[in-house]
PDB file of C-alpha atoms in Angstrom:
ATOM      1  CA  UNK A   1      -1.635  -2.037  14.686  1.00  0.00           C
ATOM      2  CA  UNK A   2       0.984  -0.295  12.565  1.00  0.00           C
ATOM      3  CA  UNK A   3       4.029  -2.572  12.918  1.00  0.00           C
ATOM      4  CA  UNK A   4       7.330  -1.298  11.538  1.00  0.00           C
ATOM      5  CA  UNK A   5       9.878  -3.553  13.226  1.00  0.00           C
ATOM      6  CA  UNK A   6      10.459  -6.944  14.821  1.00  0.00           C
ATOM      7  CA  UNK A   7      10.920 -10.500  13.637  1.00  0.00           C
ATOM      8  CA  UNK A   8       7.738 -12.132  12.443  1.00  0.00           C
ATOM      9  CA  UNK A   9       7.812 -14.820  15.155  1.00  0.00           C
ATOM     10  CA  UNK A  10       8.191 -12.131  17.822  1.00  0.00           C
ATOM     11  CA  UNK A  11       5.219 -10.227  16.412  1.00  0.00           C
ATOM     12  CA  UNK A  12       3.205 -13.452  16.647  1.00  0.00           C
ATOM     13  CA  UNK A  13       4.055 -13.639  20.364  1.00  0.00           C
ATOM     14  CA  UNK A  14       2.947 -10.008  20.789  1.00  0.00           C
ATOM     15  CA  UNK A  15      -0.416 -10.910  19.274  1.00  0.00           C
ATOM     16  CA  UNK A  16      -0.841 -13.712  21.805  1.00  0.00           C
ATOM     17  CA  UNK A  17      -0.204 -11.169  24.559  1.00  0.00           C
ATOM     18  CA  UNK A  18      -2.724  -8.711  23.112  1.00  0.00           C
ATOM     19  CA  UNK A  19      -5.337 -11.468  23.115  1.00  0.00           C
ATOM     20  CA  UNK A  20      -4.615 -12.202  26.767  1.00  0.00           C
ATOM     21  CA  UNK A  21      -5.200  -8.506  27.501  1.00  0.00           C
ATOM     22  CA  UNK A  22      -8.685  -8.764  26.014  1.00  0.00           C
ATOM     23  CA  UNK A  23      -8.026  -7.295  22.561  1.00  0.00           C
ATOM     24  CA  UNK A  24     -10.495  -9.273  20.448  1.00  0.00           C
ATOM     25  CA  UNK A  25     -10.550  -7.151  17.275  1.00  0.00           C
ATOM     26  CA  UNK A  26      -7.258  -6.094  15.708  1.00  0.00           C
ATOM     27  CA  UNK A  27      -6.275  -5.079  12.194  1.00  0.00           C
ATOM     28  CA  UNK A  28      -2.529  -5.585  11.888  1.00  0.00           C
ATOM     29  CA  UNK A  29      -0.428  -4.095   9.101  1.00  0.00           C
ATOM     30  CA  UNK A  30       3.168  -5.305   8.719  1.00  0.00           C
ATOM     31  CA  UNK A  31       5.086  -2.588   6.893  1.00  0.00           C
ATOM     32  CA  UNK A  32       8.776  -3.563   6.822  1.00  0.00           C
ATOM     33  CA  UNK A  33       8.540  -7.140   5.599  1.00  0.00           C
ATOM     34  CA  UNK A  34       9.766  -6.958   2.010  1.00  0.00           C
ATOM     35  CA  UNK A  35      12.601  -9.065   0.660  1.00  0.00           C
ATOM     36  CA  UNK A  36      15.190  -6.265   0.437  1.00  0.00           C
ATOM     37  CA  UNK A  37      13.758  -4.010   3.146  1.00  0.00           C
ATOM     38  CA  UNK A  38      11.343  -1.095   3.130  1.00  0.00           C
ATOM     39  CA  UNK A  39      11.006   0.732  -0.197  1.00  0.00           C
ATOM     40  CA  UNK A  40      13.861  -1.104  -1.922  1.00  0.00           C
ATOM     41  CA  UNK A  41      13.650  -2.598  -5.424  1.00  0.00           C
ATOM     42  CA  UNK A  42       9.867  -2.304  -5.461  1.00  0.00           C
ATOM     43  CA  UNK A  43       7.902  -4.295  -6.580  1.00  0.00           C
ATOM     44  CA  UNK A  44      10.328  -7.162  -5.871  1.00  0.00           C
ATOM     45  CA  UNK A  45       8.679  -7.851  -2.503  1.00  0.00           C
ATOM     46  CA  UNK A  46       9.021 -11.608  -2.242  1.00  0.00           C
ATOM     47  CA  UNK A  47      10.090 -13.774  -0.516  1.00  0.00           C
ATOM     48  CA  UNK A  48       9.670 -12.214   2.936  1.00  0.00           C
ATOM     49  CA  UNK A  49      12.798 -10.585   4.364  1.00  0.00           C
ATOM     50  CA  UNK A  50      15.119 -13.404   5.525  1.00  0.00           C
ATOM     51  CA  UNK A  51      16.669 -11.174   8.202  1.00  0.00           C
ATOM     52  CA  UNK A  52      13.260 -10.960   9.895  1.00  0.00           C
ATOM     53  CA  UNK A  53      12.386 -14.652   9.672  1.00  0.00           C
ATOM     54  CA  UNK A  54      11.655 -15.228   6.013  1.00  0.00           C
ATOM     55  CA  UNK A  55       8.637 -17.053   4.666  1.00  0.00           C
ATOM     56  CA  UNK A  56       8.627 -19.663   7.436  1.00  0.00           C
ATOM     57  CA  UNK A  57       8.187 -17.177  10.285  1.00  0.00           C
ATOM     58  CA  UNK A  58       5.749 -15.185   8.178  1.00  0.00           C
ATOM     59  CA  UNK A  59       3.619 -18.329   7.904  1.00  0.00           C
ATOM     60  CA  UNK A  60       3.689 -18.620  11.702  1.00  0.00           C
ATOM     61  CA  UNK A  61       2.605 -14.991  12.024  1.00  0.00           C
ATOM     62  CA  UNK A  62      -0.270 -15.481   9.592  1.00  0.00           C
ATOM     63  CA  UNK A  63      -1.436 -18.667  11.293  1.00  0.00           C
ATOM     64  CA  UNK A  64      -1.316 -17.014  14.717  1.00  0.00           C
ATOM     65  CA  UNK A  65      -3.311 -14.028  13.504  1.00  0.00           C
ATOM     66  CA  UNK A  66      -6.001 -16.239  11.984  1.00  0.00           C
ATOM     67  CA  UNK A  67      -6.204 -18.384  15.125  1.00  0.00           C
ATOM     68  CA  UNK A  68      -6.812 -15.256  17.217  1.00  0.00           C
ATOM     69  CA  UNK A  69      -9.357 -13.825  14.789  1.00  0.00           C
ATOM     70  CA  UNK A  70      -7.225 -10.820  13.813  1.00  0.00           C
ATOM     71  CA  UNK A  71      -6.779  -9.268  10.367  1.00  0.00           C
ATOM     72  CA  UNK A  72      -3.337  -9.979   8.932  1.00  0.00           C
ATOM     73  CA  UNK A  73      -2.290  -7.408   6.340  1.00  0.00           C
ATOM     74  CA  UNK A  74       0.954  -6.687   4.485  1.00  0.00           C
ATOM     75  CA  UNK A  75       2.192  -3.362   3.125  1.00  0.00           C
ATOM     76  CA  UNK A  76       2.287  -3.269  -0.666  1.00  0.00           C
ATOM     77  CA  UNK A  77       3.253  -0.448  -3.050  1.00  0.00           C
ATOM     78  CA  UNK A  78       2.300  -0.068  -6.706  1.00  0.00           C
ATOM     79  CA  UNK A  79       2.981   3.615  -7.257  1.00  0.00           C
ATOM     80  CA  UNK A  80       6.785   3.688  -6.816  1.00  0.00           C
ATOM     81  CA  UNK A  81       8.801   1.698  -9.379  1.00  0.00           C
ATOM     82  CA  UNK A  82      12.524   1.533  -8.625  1.00  0.00           C
ATOM     83  CA  UNK A  83      15.005   1.346 -11.537  1.00  0.00           C
ATOM     84  CA  UNK A  84      16.921  -1.557  -9.939  1.00  0.00           C
ATOM     85  CA  UNK A  85      13.805  -3.764  -9.849  1.00  0.00           C
ATOM     86  CA  UNK A  86      13.408  -6.578 -12.336  1.00  0.00           C
ATOM     87  CA  UNK A  87      11.469  -5.518 -15.411  1.00  0.00           C
ATOM     88  CA  UNK A  88      11.873  -1.765 -14.879  1.00  0.00           C
ATOM     89  CA  UNK A  89      11.402   0.356 -17.973  1.00  0.00           C
ATOM     90  CA  UNK A  90      10.335   3.918 -18.739  1.00  0.00           C
ATOM     91  CA  UNK A  91       7.564   2.248 -20.725  1.00  0.00           C
ATOM     92  CA  UNK A  92       5.881   1.637 -17.357  1.00  0.00           C
ATOM     93  CA  UNK A  93       6.375   5.165 -15.967  1.00  0.00           C
ATOM     94  CA  UNK A  94       4.150   8.262 -15.893  1.00  0.00           C
ATOM     95  CA  UNK A  95       5.427  11.227 -17.918  1.00  0.00           C
ATOM     96  CA  UNK A  96       4.786  14.952 -17.675  1.00  0.00           C
ATOM     97  CA  UNK A  97       3.349  16.953 -20.560  1.00  0.00           C
ATOM     98  CA  UNK A  98       6.896  18.211 -21.206  1.00  0.00           C
ATOM     99  CA  UNK A  99       8.077  14.662 -21.866  1.00  0.00           C
ATOM    100  CA  UNK A 100      10.034  14.093 -18.637  1.00  0.00           C
ATOM    101  CA  UNK A 101       9.424  11.049 -16.397  1.00  0.00           C
ATOM    102  CA  UNK A 102       7.646  11.742 -13.111  1.00  0.00           C
ATOM    103  CA  UNK A 103       9.773  11.140 -10.045  1.00  0.00           C
ATOM    104  CA  UNK A 104       8.096   9.464  -7.070  1.00  0.00           C
ATOM    105  CA  UNK A 105       9.443   8.575  -3.612  1.00  0.00           C
ATOM    106  CA  UNK A 106      13.128   9.140  -2.893  1.00  0.00           C
ATOM    107  CA  UNK A 107      14.561   6.661  -0.403  1.00  0.00           C
ATOM    108  CA  UNK A 108      17.212   8.775   1.323  1.00  0.00           C
ATOM    109  CA  UNK A 109      18.667   5.888   3.268  1.00  0.00           C
ATOM    110  CA  UNK A 110      19.362   3.931   0.110  1.00  0.00           C
ATOM    111  CA  UNK A 111      19.863   6.963  -2.145  1.00  0.00           C
ATOM    112  CA  UNK A 112      17.332   5.395  -4.482  1.00  0.00           C
ATOM    113  CA  UNK A 113      14.973   7.416  -6.668  1.00  0.00           C
ATOM    114  CA  UNK A 114      11.740   5.756  -7.735  1.00  0.00           C
ATOM    115  CA  UNK A 115       9.447   6.813 -10.560  1.00  0.00           C
ATOM    116  CA  UNK A 116       5.681   6.968 -10.598  1.00  0.00           C
ATOM    117  CA  UNK A 117       4.157   3.841 -12.025  1.00  0.00           C
ATOM    118  CA  UNK A 118       1.620   4.041 -14.834  1.00  0.00           C
ATOM    119  CA  UNK A 119      -1.790   3.411 -13.256  1.00  0.00           C
ATOM    120  CA  UNK A 120      -2.549   1.018 -16.106  1.00  0.00           C
ATOM    121  CA  UNK A 121       0.901  -0.621 -15.990  1.00  0.00           C
ATOM    122  CA  UNK A 122       1.429  -2.359 -12.644  1.00  0.00           C
ATOM    123  CA  UNK A 123      -1.226  -5.080 -12.819  1.00  0.00           C
ATOM    124  CA  UNK A 124       1.007  -7.975 -14.048  1.00  0.00           C
ATOM    125  CA  UNK A 125       3.481  -7.454 -11.171  1.00  0.00           C
ATOM    126  CA  UNK A 126       0.729  -7.017  -8.628  1.00  0.00           C
ATOM    127  CA  UNK A 127      -1.218 -10.132  -9.601  1.00  0.00           C
ATOM    128  CA  UNK A 128       1.919 -12.277  -9.512  1.00  0.00           C
ATOM    129  CA  UNK A 129       2.804 -10.953  -6.057  1.00  0.00           C
ATOM    130  CA  UNK A 130      -0.735 -11.598  -4.806  1.00  0.00           C
ATOM    131  CA  UNK A 131      -0.666 -15.194  -6.020  1.00  0.00           C
ATOM    132  CA  UNK A 132       2.654 -15.842  -4.311  1.00  0.00           C
ATOM    133  CA  UNK A 133       1.446 -14.226  -1.090  1.00  0.00           C
ATOM    134  CA  UNK A 134      -1.785 -16.215  -1.147  1.00  0.00           C
ATOM    135  CA  UNK A 135       0.004 -19.506  -1.723  1.00  0.00           C
ATOM    136  CA  UNK A 136       2.837 -18.678   0.687  1.00  0.00           C
ATOM    137  CA  UNK A 137       1.402 -17.163   3.849  1.00  0.00           C
ATOM    138  CA  UNK A 138      -2.197 -16.220   2.991  1.00  0.00           C
ATOM    139  CA  UNK A 139      -2.816 -12.710   4.324  1.00  0.00           C
ATOM    140  CA  UNK A 140      -6.530 -12.096   4.781  1.00  0.00           C
ATOM    141  CA  UNK A 141      -6.268  -8.346   4.281  1.00  0.00           C
ATOM    142  CA  UNK A 142      -4.039  -5.963   2.326  1.00  0.00           C
ATOM    143  CA  UNK A 143      -2.568  -2.477   2.603  1.00  0.00           C
ATOM    144  CA  UNK A 144      -1.578  -0.613  -0.582  1.00  0.00           C
ATOM    145  CA  UNK A 145       0.382   2.549   0.059  1.00  0.00           C
ATOM    146  CA  UNK A 146      -0.322   6.079  -1.262  1.00  0.00           C
ATOM    147  CA  UNK A 147      -3.503   5.431  -3.273  1.00  0.00           C
ATOM    148  CA  UNK A 148      -5.646   7.403  -0.800  1.00  0.00           C
ATOM    149  CA  UNK A 149      -2.962   9.930   0.110  1.00  0.00           C
ATOM    150  CA  UNK A 150      -3.112  11.695  -3.275  1.00  0.00           C
ATOM    151  CA  UNK A 151      -6.068  12.285  -5.585  1.00  0.00           C
ATOM    152  CA  UNK A 152      -6.369  10.483  -8.943  1.00  0.00           C
ATOM    153  CA  UNK A 153      -4.379  12.425 -11.545  1.00  0.00           C
ATOM    154  CA  UNK A 154      -4.200  13.060 -15.290  1.00  0.00           C
ATOM    155  CA  UNK A 155      -1.062  11.631 -16.866  1.00  0.00           C
ATOM    156  CA  UNK A 156       0.914  10.866 -20.016  1.00  0.00           C
ATOM    157  CA  UNK A 157       2.767   7.721 -20.991  1.00  0.00           C
ATOM    158  CA  UNK A 158       6.186   7.540 -22.640  1.00  0.00           C
ATOM    159  CA  UNK A 159       4.666   7.851 -26.114  1.00  0.00           C
ATOM    160  CA  UNK A 160       2.815  11.024 -25.175  1.00  0.00           C
ATOM    161  CA  UNK A 161      -0.653   9.470 -24.957  1.00  0.00           C
ATOM    162  CA  UNK A 162      -2.862  11.365 -22.517  1.00  0.00           C
ATOM    163  CA  UNK A 163      -5.015   9.705 -19.847  1.00  0.00           C
ATOM    164  CA  UNK A 164      -7.615  11.491 -17.738  1.00  0.00           C
ATOM    165  CA  UNK A 165      -7.740  11.113 -13.975  1.00  0.00           C
ATOM    166  CA  UNK A 166     -10.825   8.919 -14.344  1.00  0.00           C
ATOM    167  CA  UNK A 167      -8.500   6.279 -15.807  1.00  0.00           C
ATOM    168  CA  UNK A 168      -6.281   6.530 -12.725  1.00  0.00           C
ATOM    169  CA  UNK A 169      -9.262   6.194 -10.432  1.00  0.00           C
ATOM    170  CA  UNK A 170     -10.502   3.110 -12.257  1.00  0.00           C
ATOM    171  CA  UNK A 171      -7.051   1.481 -12.329  1.00  0.00           C
ATOM    172  CA  UNK A 172      -6.630   1.944  -8.586  1.00  0.00           C
ATOM    173  CA  UNK A 173     -10.124   0.581  -7.980  1.00  0.00           C
ATOM    174  CA  UNK A 174      -9.281  -2.434 -10.115  1.00  0.00           C
ATOM    175  CA  UNK A 175      -6.135  -2.968  -8.044  1.00  0.00           C
ATOM    176  CA  UNK A 176      -8.072  -3.430  -4.810  1.00  0.00           C
ATOM    177  CA  UNK A 177     -10.808  -5.496  -6.446  1.00  0.00           C
ATOM    178  CA  UNK A 178      -8.235  -7.779  -8.080  1.00  0.00           C
ATOM    179  CA  UNK A 179      -6.254  -8.269  -4.862  1.00  0.00           C
ATOM    180  CA  UNK A 180      -9.449  -9.114  -3.003  1.00  0.00           C
ATOM    181  CA  UNK A 181     -10.424 -11.694  -5.612  1.00  0.00           C
ATOM    182  CA  UNK A 182      -6.993 -13.345  -5.521  1.00  0.00           C
ATOM    183  CA  UNK A 183      -6.324 -13.362  -1.784  1.00  0.00           C
ATOM    184  CA  UNK A 184      -9.735 -14.200  -0.386  1.00  0.00           C
ATOM    185  CA  UNK A 185     -13.281 -13.181  -1.100  1.00  0.00           C
ATOM    186  CA  UNK A 186     -14.238 -10.406   1.289  1.00  0.00           C
ATOM    187  CA  UNK A 187     -10.637  -9.525   2.196  1.00  0.00           C
ATOM    188  CA  UNK A 188     -10.610  -5.986   3.637  1.00  0.00           C
ATOM    189  CA  UNK A 189      -8.619  -3.566   1.508  1.00  0.00           C
ATOM    190  CA  UNK A 190      -6.781  -0.745   3.305  1.00  0.00           C
ATOM    191  CA  UNK A 191      -4.802   2.264   2.136  1.00  0.00           C
ATOM    192  CA  UNK A 192      -2.769   5.094   3.604  1.00  0.00           C
ATOM    193  CA  UNK A 193      -5.036   8.058   4.217  1.00  0.00           C
ATOM    194  CA  UNK A 194      -8.623   9.206   3.956  1.00  0.00           C
ATOM    195  CA  UNK A 195      -9.490  10.475   0.481  1.00  0.00           C
ATOM    196  CA  UNK A 196     -12.787   9.065  -0.744  1.00  0.00           C
ATOM    197  CA  UNK A 197     -12.253   8.535  -4.488  1.00  0.00           C
ATOM    198  CA  UNK A 198     -11.951   4.758  -4.159  1.00  0.00           C
ATOM    199  CA  UNK A 199     -14.857   4.011  -1.832  1.00  0.00           C
ATOM    200  CA  UNK A 200     -16.656   0.950  -3.107  1.00  0.00           C
ATOM    201  CA  UNK A 201     -13.411  -0.859  -3.863  1.00  0.00           C
ATOM    202  CA  UNK A 202     -11.572   0.276  -0.745  1.00  0.00           C
ATOM    203  CA  UNK A 203     -12.735  -0.614   2.759  1.00  0.00           C
ATOM    204  CA  UNK A 204     -10.531   1.430   5.071  1.00  0.00           C
ATOM    205  CA  UNK A 205      -7.888   4.113   5.369  1.00  0.00           C
ATOM    206  CA  UNK A 206      -5.304   4.704   8.036  1.00  0.00           C
ATOM    207  CA  UNK A 207      -6.639   8.255   7.980  1.00  0.00           C
ATOM    208  CA  UNK A 208      -3.395  10.079   8.592  1.00  0.00           C
ATOM    209  CA  UNK A 209      -4.630  13.485   9.742  1.00  0.00           C
ATOM    210  CA  UNK A 210      -2.632  16.668   9.284  1.00  0.00           C
ATOM    211  CA  UNK A 211      -3.441  20.166  10.519  1.00  0.00           C
ATOM    212  CA  UNK A 212      -5.098  22.524   8.052  1.00  0.00           C
ATOM    213  CA  UNK A 213      -1.915  24.601   8.030  1.00  0.00           C
ATOM    214  CA  UNK A 214      -0.140  21.796   6.172  1.00  0.00           C
ATOM    215  CA  UNK A 215      -2.338  22.420   3.130  1.00  0.00           C
ATOM    216  CA  UNK A 216      -3.299  26.091   3.503  1.00  0.00           C
ATOM    217  CA  UNK A 217      -0.879  28.594   4.972  1.00  0.00           C
ATOM    218  CA  UNK A 218      -2.150  31.069   7.529  1.00  0.00           C
ATOM    219  CA  UNK A 219      -4.486  28.732   9.390  1.00  0.00           C
ATOM    220  CA  UNK A 220      -3.874  28.491  13.102  1.00  0.00           C
ATOM    221  CA  UNK A 221      -6.780  26.288  14.106  1.00  0.00           C
ATOM    222  CA  UNK A 222      -9.484  24.611  12.081  1.00  0.00           C
ATOM    223  CA  UNK A 223     -12.349  22.203  12.623  1.00  0.00           C
ATOM    224  CA  UNK A 224     -12.320  19.109  10.436  1.00  0.00           C
ATOM    225  CA  UNK A 225     -15.509  18.801   8.400  1.00  0.00           C
ATOM    226  CA  UNK A 226     -17.158  15.529   9.460  1.00  0.00           C
ATOM    227  CA  UNK A 227     -17.430  14.370   5.846  1.00  0.00           C
ATOM    228  CA  UNK A 228     -16.959  10.683   6.518  1.00  0.00           C
ATOM    229  CA  UNK A 229     -19.614  10.663   9.228  1.00  0.00           C
ATOM    230  CA  UNK A 230     -22.143  12.258   6.885  1.00  0.00           C
ATOM    231  CA  UNK A 231     -21.363  10.708   3.535  1.00  0.00           C
ATOM    232  CA  UNK A 232     -19.392   7.501   3.924  1.00  0.00           C
ATOM    233  CA  UNK A 233     -20.471   6.044   7.238  1.00  0.00           C
ATOM    234  CA  UNK A 234     -20.638   2.268   6.883  1.00  0.00           C
ATOM    235  CA  UNK A 235     -18.774   2.351   3.557  1.00  0.00           C
ATOM    236  CA  UNK A 236     -15.236   3.111   4.690  1.00  0.00           C
ATOM    237  CA  UNK A 237     -13.527   2.759   8.052  1.00  0.00           C
ATOM    238  CA  UNK A 238     -11.014   5.389   9.162  1.00  0.00           C
ATOM    239  CA  UNK A 239      -8.470   3.943  11.552  1.00  0.00           C
ATOM    240  CA  UNK A 240      -6.913   6.331  14.059  1.00  0.00           C
ATOM    241  CA  UNK A 241      -3.399   5.420  13.077  1.00  0.00           C
ATOM    242  CA  UNK A 242      -0.627   5.902  10.594  1.00  0.00           C
TER     243      UNK A 242
END
């Protein structure tokens, strides 16, 4: 379930209804739960958005999900660092070879430009958030945005030091492994799409599928190569959502 709206207590009631309909296995991802709203002041996610019920209703949602045997997952983001977040500095941002900082997601609604976080720079913020989430409302799964929607990349830091894409891949792997170790052993780790660079540390992708024409102009129709059936079956789940 990709849930983008609703108070946390209301979502808990929806889950009770789904159970009564015979839905025994659900992976639920709550996207718009962050303290200031979706994609605002990242990574200042906590506490849970007070306009949607705050930490107290989030605890109710988590407890309801666990009682029903569902996976309870929250949307996290460690690729977009917003300049109005606490601790922001260009020291934590990816730079181009030319020496300019790399822009990331632009939140049109808030007119806020984020910058791409150094793959080796977000861990202190992430671990602190995970500890607070574990002690507050104990999600038993986690969604981290973007990490499977783009391939690992080469990058530079502010001082001009160069890092190969293998370093990005390892840092993103470490992110999922660290979150799993903090939240709960065996916690399923989920990301946005279906690239396979992080298999082994990542358990599932929302597998957002686009037509071939999105990536290569001139294609009218195309058959998707059944890569995941052949090579990753049993190692990574692709949800039909997004």
